[in-house]
XYZ file of N, CA and C in Angstrom:
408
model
N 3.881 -8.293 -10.615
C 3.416 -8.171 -11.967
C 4.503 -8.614 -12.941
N 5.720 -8.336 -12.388
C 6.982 -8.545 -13.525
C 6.813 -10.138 -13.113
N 6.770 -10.668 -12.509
C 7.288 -12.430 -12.595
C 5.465 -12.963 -13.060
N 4.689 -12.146 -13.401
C 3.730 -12.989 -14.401
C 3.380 -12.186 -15.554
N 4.568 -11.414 -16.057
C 4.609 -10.673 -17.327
C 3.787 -9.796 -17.463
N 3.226 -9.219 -16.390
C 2.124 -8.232 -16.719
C 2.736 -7.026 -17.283
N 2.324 -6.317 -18.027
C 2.557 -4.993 -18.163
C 2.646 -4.403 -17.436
N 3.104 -3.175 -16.852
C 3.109 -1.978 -15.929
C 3.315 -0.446 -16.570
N 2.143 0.113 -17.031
C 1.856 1.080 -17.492
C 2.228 2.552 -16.813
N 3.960 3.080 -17.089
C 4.894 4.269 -16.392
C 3.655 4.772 -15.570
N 2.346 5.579 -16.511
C 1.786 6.251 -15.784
C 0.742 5.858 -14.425
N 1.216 4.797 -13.928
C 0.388 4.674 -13.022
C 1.385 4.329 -11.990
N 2.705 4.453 -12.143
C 3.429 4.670 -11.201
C 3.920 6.022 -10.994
N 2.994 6.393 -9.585
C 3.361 7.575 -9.113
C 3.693 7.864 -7.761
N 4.659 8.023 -8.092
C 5.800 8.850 -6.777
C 5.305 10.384 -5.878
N 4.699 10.659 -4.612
C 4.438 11.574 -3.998
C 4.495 11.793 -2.957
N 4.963 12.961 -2.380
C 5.155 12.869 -0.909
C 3.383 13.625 -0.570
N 2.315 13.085 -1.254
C 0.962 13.322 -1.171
C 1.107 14.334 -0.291
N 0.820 15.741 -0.655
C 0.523 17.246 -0.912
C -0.907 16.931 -0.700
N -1.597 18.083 0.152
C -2.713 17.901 0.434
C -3.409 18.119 -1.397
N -5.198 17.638 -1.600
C -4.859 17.580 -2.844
C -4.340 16.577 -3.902
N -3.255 15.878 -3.423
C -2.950 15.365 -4.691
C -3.682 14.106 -5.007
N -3.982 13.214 -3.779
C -4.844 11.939 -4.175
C -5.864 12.793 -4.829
N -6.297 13.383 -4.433
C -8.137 13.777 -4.964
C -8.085 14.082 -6.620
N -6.557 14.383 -7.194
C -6.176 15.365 -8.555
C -6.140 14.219 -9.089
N -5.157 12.819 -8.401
C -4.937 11.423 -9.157
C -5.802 10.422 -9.209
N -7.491 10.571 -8.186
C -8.306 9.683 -8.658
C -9.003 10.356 -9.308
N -9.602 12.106 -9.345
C -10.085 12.443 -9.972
C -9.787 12.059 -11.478
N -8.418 12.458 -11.996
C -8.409 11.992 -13.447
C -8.406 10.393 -13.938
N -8.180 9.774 -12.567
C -8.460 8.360 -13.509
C -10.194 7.702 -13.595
N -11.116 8.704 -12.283
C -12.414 8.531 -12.518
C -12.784 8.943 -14.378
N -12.060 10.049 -14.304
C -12.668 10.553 -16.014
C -12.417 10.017 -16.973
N -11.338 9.056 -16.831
C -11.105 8.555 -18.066
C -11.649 6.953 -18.494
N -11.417 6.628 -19.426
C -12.217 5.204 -19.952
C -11.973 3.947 -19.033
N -13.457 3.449 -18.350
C -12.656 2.635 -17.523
C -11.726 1.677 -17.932
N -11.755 0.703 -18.655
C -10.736 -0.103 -19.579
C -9.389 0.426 -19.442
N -9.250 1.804 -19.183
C -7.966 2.190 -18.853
C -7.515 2.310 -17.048
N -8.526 2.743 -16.607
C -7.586 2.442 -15.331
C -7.191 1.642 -14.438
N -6.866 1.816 -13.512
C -5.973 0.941 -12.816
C -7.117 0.092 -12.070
N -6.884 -0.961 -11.368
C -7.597 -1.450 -10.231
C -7.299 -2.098 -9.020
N -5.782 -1.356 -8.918
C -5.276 -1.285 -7.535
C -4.307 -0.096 -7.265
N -4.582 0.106 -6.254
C -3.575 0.855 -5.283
C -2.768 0.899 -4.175
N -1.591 0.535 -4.492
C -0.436 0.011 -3.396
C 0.227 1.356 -2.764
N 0.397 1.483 -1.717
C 0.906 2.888 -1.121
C 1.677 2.632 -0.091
N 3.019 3.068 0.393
C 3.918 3.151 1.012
C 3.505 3.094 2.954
N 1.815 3.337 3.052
C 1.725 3.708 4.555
C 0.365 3.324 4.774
N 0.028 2.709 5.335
C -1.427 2.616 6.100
C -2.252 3.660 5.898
N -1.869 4.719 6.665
C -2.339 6.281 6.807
C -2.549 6.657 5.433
N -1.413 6.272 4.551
C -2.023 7.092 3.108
C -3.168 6.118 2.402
N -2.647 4.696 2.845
C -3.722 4.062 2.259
C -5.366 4.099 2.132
N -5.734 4.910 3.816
C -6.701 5.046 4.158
C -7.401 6.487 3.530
N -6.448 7.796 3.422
C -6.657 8.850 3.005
C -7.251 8.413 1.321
N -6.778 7.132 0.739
C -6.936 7.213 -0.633
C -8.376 6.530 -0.507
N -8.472 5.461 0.684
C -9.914 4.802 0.278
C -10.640 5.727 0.592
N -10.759 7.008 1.207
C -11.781 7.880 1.238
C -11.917 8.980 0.242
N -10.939 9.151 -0.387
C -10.906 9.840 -1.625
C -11.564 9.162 -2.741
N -11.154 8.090 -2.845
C -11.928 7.113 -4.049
C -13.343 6.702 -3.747
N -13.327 6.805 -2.666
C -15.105 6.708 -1.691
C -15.611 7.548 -2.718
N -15.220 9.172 -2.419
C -15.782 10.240 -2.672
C -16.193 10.387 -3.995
N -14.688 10.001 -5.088
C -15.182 9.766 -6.468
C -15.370 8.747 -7.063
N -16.647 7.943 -6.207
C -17.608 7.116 -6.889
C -17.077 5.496 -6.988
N -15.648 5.577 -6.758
C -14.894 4.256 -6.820
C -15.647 3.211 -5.400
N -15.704 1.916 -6.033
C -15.989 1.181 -4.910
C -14.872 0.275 -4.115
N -14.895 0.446 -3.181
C -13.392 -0.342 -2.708
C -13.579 -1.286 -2.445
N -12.536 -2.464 -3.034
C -12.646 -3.854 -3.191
C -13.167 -4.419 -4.712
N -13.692 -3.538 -4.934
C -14.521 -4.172 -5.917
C -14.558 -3.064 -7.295
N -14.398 -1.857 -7.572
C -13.423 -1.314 -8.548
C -12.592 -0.484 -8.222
N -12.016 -0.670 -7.097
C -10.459 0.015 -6.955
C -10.464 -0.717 -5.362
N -9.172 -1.738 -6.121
C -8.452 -2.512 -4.606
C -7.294 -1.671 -4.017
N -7.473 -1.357 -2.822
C -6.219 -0.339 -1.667
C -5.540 -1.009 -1.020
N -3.773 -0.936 -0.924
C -3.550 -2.185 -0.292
C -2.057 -0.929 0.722
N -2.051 -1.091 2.053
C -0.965 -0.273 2.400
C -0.246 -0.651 3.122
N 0.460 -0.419 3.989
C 2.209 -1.510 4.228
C 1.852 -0.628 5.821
N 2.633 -1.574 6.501
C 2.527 -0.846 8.285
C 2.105 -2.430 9.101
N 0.473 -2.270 9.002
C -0.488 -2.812 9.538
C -0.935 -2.227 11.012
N -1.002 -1.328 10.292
C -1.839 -0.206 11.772
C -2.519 -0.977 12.143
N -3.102 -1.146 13.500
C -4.598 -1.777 14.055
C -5.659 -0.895 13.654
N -5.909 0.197 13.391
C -7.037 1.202 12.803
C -7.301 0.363 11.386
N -6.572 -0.504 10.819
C -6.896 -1.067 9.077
C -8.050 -2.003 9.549
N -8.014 -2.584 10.625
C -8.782 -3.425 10.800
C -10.242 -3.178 11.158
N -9.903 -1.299 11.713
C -11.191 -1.192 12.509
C -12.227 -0.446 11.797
N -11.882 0.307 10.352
C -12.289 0.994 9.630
C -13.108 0.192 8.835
N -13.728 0.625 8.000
C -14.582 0.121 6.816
C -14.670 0.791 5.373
N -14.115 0.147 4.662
C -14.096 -1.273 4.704
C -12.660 -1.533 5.504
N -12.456 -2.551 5.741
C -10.706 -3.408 6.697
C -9.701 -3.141 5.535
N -8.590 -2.353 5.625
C -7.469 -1.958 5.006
C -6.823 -3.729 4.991
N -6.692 -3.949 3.340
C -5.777 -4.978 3.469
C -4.443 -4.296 3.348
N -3.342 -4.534 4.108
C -2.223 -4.016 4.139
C -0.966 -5.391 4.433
N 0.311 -4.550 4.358
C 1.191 -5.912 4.399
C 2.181 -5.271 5.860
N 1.594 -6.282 6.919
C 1.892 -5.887 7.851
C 3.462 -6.415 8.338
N 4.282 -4.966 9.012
C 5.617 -5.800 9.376
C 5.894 -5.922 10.117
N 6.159 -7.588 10.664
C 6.562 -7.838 12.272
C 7.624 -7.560 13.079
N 6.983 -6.524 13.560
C 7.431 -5.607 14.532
C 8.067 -6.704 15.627
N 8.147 -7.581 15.885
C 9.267 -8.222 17.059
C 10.322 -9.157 16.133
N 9.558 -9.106 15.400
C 10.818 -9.871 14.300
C 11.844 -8.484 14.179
N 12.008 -7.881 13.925
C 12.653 -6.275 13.118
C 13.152 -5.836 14.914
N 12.349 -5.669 15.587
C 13.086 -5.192 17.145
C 14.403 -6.546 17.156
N 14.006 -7.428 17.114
C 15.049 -8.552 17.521
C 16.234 -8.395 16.512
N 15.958 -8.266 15.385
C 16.853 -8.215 14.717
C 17.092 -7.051 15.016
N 17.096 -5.989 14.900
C 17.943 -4.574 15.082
C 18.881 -4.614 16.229
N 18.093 -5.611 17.531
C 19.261 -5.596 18.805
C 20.323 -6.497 17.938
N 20.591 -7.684 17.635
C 21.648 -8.265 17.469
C 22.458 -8.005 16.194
N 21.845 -6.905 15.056
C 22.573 -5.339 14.357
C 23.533 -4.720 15.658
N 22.812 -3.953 16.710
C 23.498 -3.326 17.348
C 24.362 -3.940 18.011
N 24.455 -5.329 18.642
C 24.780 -5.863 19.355
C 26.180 -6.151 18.628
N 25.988 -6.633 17.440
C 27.508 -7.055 15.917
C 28.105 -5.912 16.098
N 26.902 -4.532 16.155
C 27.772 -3.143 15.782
C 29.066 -3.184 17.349
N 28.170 -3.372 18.150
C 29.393 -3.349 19.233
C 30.116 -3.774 19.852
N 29.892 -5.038 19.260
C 31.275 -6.179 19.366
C 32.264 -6.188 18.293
N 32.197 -5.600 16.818
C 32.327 -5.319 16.339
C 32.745 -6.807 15.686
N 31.726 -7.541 15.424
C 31.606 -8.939 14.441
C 30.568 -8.250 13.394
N 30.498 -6.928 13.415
C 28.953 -6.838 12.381
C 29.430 -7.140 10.916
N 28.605 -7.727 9.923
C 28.661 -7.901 8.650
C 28.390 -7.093 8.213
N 28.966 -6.492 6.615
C 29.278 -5.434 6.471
C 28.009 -5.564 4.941
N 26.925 -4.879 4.704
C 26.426 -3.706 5.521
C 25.609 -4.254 6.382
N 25.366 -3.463 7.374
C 24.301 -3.820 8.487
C 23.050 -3.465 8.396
N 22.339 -4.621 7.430
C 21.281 -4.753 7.172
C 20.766 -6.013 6.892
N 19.464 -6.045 6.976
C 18.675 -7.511 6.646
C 17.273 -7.447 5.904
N 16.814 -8.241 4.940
C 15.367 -7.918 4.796
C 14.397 -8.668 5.637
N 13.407 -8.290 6.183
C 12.342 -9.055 6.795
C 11.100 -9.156 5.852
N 10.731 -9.916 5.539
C 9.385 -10.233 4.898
C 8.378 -9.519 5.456
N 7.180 -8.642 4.849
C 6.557 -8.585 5.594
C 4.735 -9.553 5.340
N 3.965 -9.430 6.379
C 3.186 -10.338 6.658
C 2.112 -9.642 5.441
N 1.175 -10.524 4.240
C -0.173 -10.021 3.301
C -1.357 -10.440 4.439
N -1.948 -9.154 5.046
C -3.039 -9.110 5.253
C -4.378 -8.998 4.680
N -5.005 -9.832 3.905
C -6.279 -9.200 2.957
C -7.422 -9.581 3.942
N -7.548 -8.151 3.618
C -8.850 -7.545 4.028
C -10.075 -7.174 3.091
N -11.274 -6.192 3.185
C -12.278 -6.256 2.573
C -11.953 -5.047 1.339
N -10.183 -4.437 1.522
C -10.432 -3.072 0.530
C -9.440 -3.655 -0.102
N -9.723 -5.020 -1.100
C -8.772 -5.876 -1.815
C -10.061 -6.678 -2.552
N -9.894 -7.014 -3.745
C -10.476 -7.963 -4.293
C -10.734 -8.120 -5.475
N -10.735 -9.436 -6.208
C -11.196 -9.388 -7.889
C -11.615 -7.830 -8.523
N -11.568 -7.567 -9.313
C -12.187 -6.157 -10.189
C -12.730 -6.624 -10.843
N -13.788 -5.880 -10.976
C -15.256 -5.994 -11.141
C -15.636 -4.850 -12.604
N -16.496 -5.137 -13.314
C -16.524 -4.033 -14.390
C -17.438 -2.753 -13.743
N -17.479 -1.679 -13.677
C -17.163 -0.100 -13.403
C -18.468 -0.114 -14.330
């Protein structure tokens, strides 16, 4: 959003270690309020939570894909098997094993670069709980 100037409105960035409850408290109040105001995506730290939210937003009336896009990071094989298909951003897991051995491998030859870390990209899966927003 920042490299095409979008706005990012504080309150819709929210931080939770999701407490049973709390999705249901955070779509509940954005069901009530004017649609023009809310959001029409939801990015979440885990597959698992991603999925807990498309059934919460199921519940209050939100349609997924189409007025509230869910998007969650992992790429469980369950994203695929559910309905609607969790688009998520999946991370390759043999890319990240390979690299962690030759981390450990620096760590114990002791050539490691200092810090011992790397980023891996991870893979955009879109699936069917992603898409244009639609008017509500």
């Amino acid at each position: 959003m920042q490299s095409l100037q979008l706005p990012i409105a504080d309150r819709f960035l929210i931080r939770s270690d999701y407490p049973d409850g709390e999705i249901d408290r955070i779509l509940r109040s954005w069901r009530q309020s004017a649609p023009v105001s809310r959001p029409t995506a939801v990015i979440v730290v885990a597959d698992y939570i991603a999925i807990a939210v498309v059934r919460a937003a199921e519940r209050h009336g939100f349609r997924i894909g189409e007025t509230l896009s869910v998007v969650g990071f992992d790429g469980l094989p369950i994203g695929q098997i559910i309905r609607p298909a969790l688009t998520t951003l999946r991370q390759p897991m043999q890319t990240i094993s390979q690299a962690l051995l030759e981390l450990f491998q620096d760590a114990l030859t002791g050539s490691a670069a200092d810090p011992l870390s790397r980023l891996i990209k991870p893979e955009l899966v879109i699936r069917e709980s992603s898409g244009s927003p639609k008017n509500d």
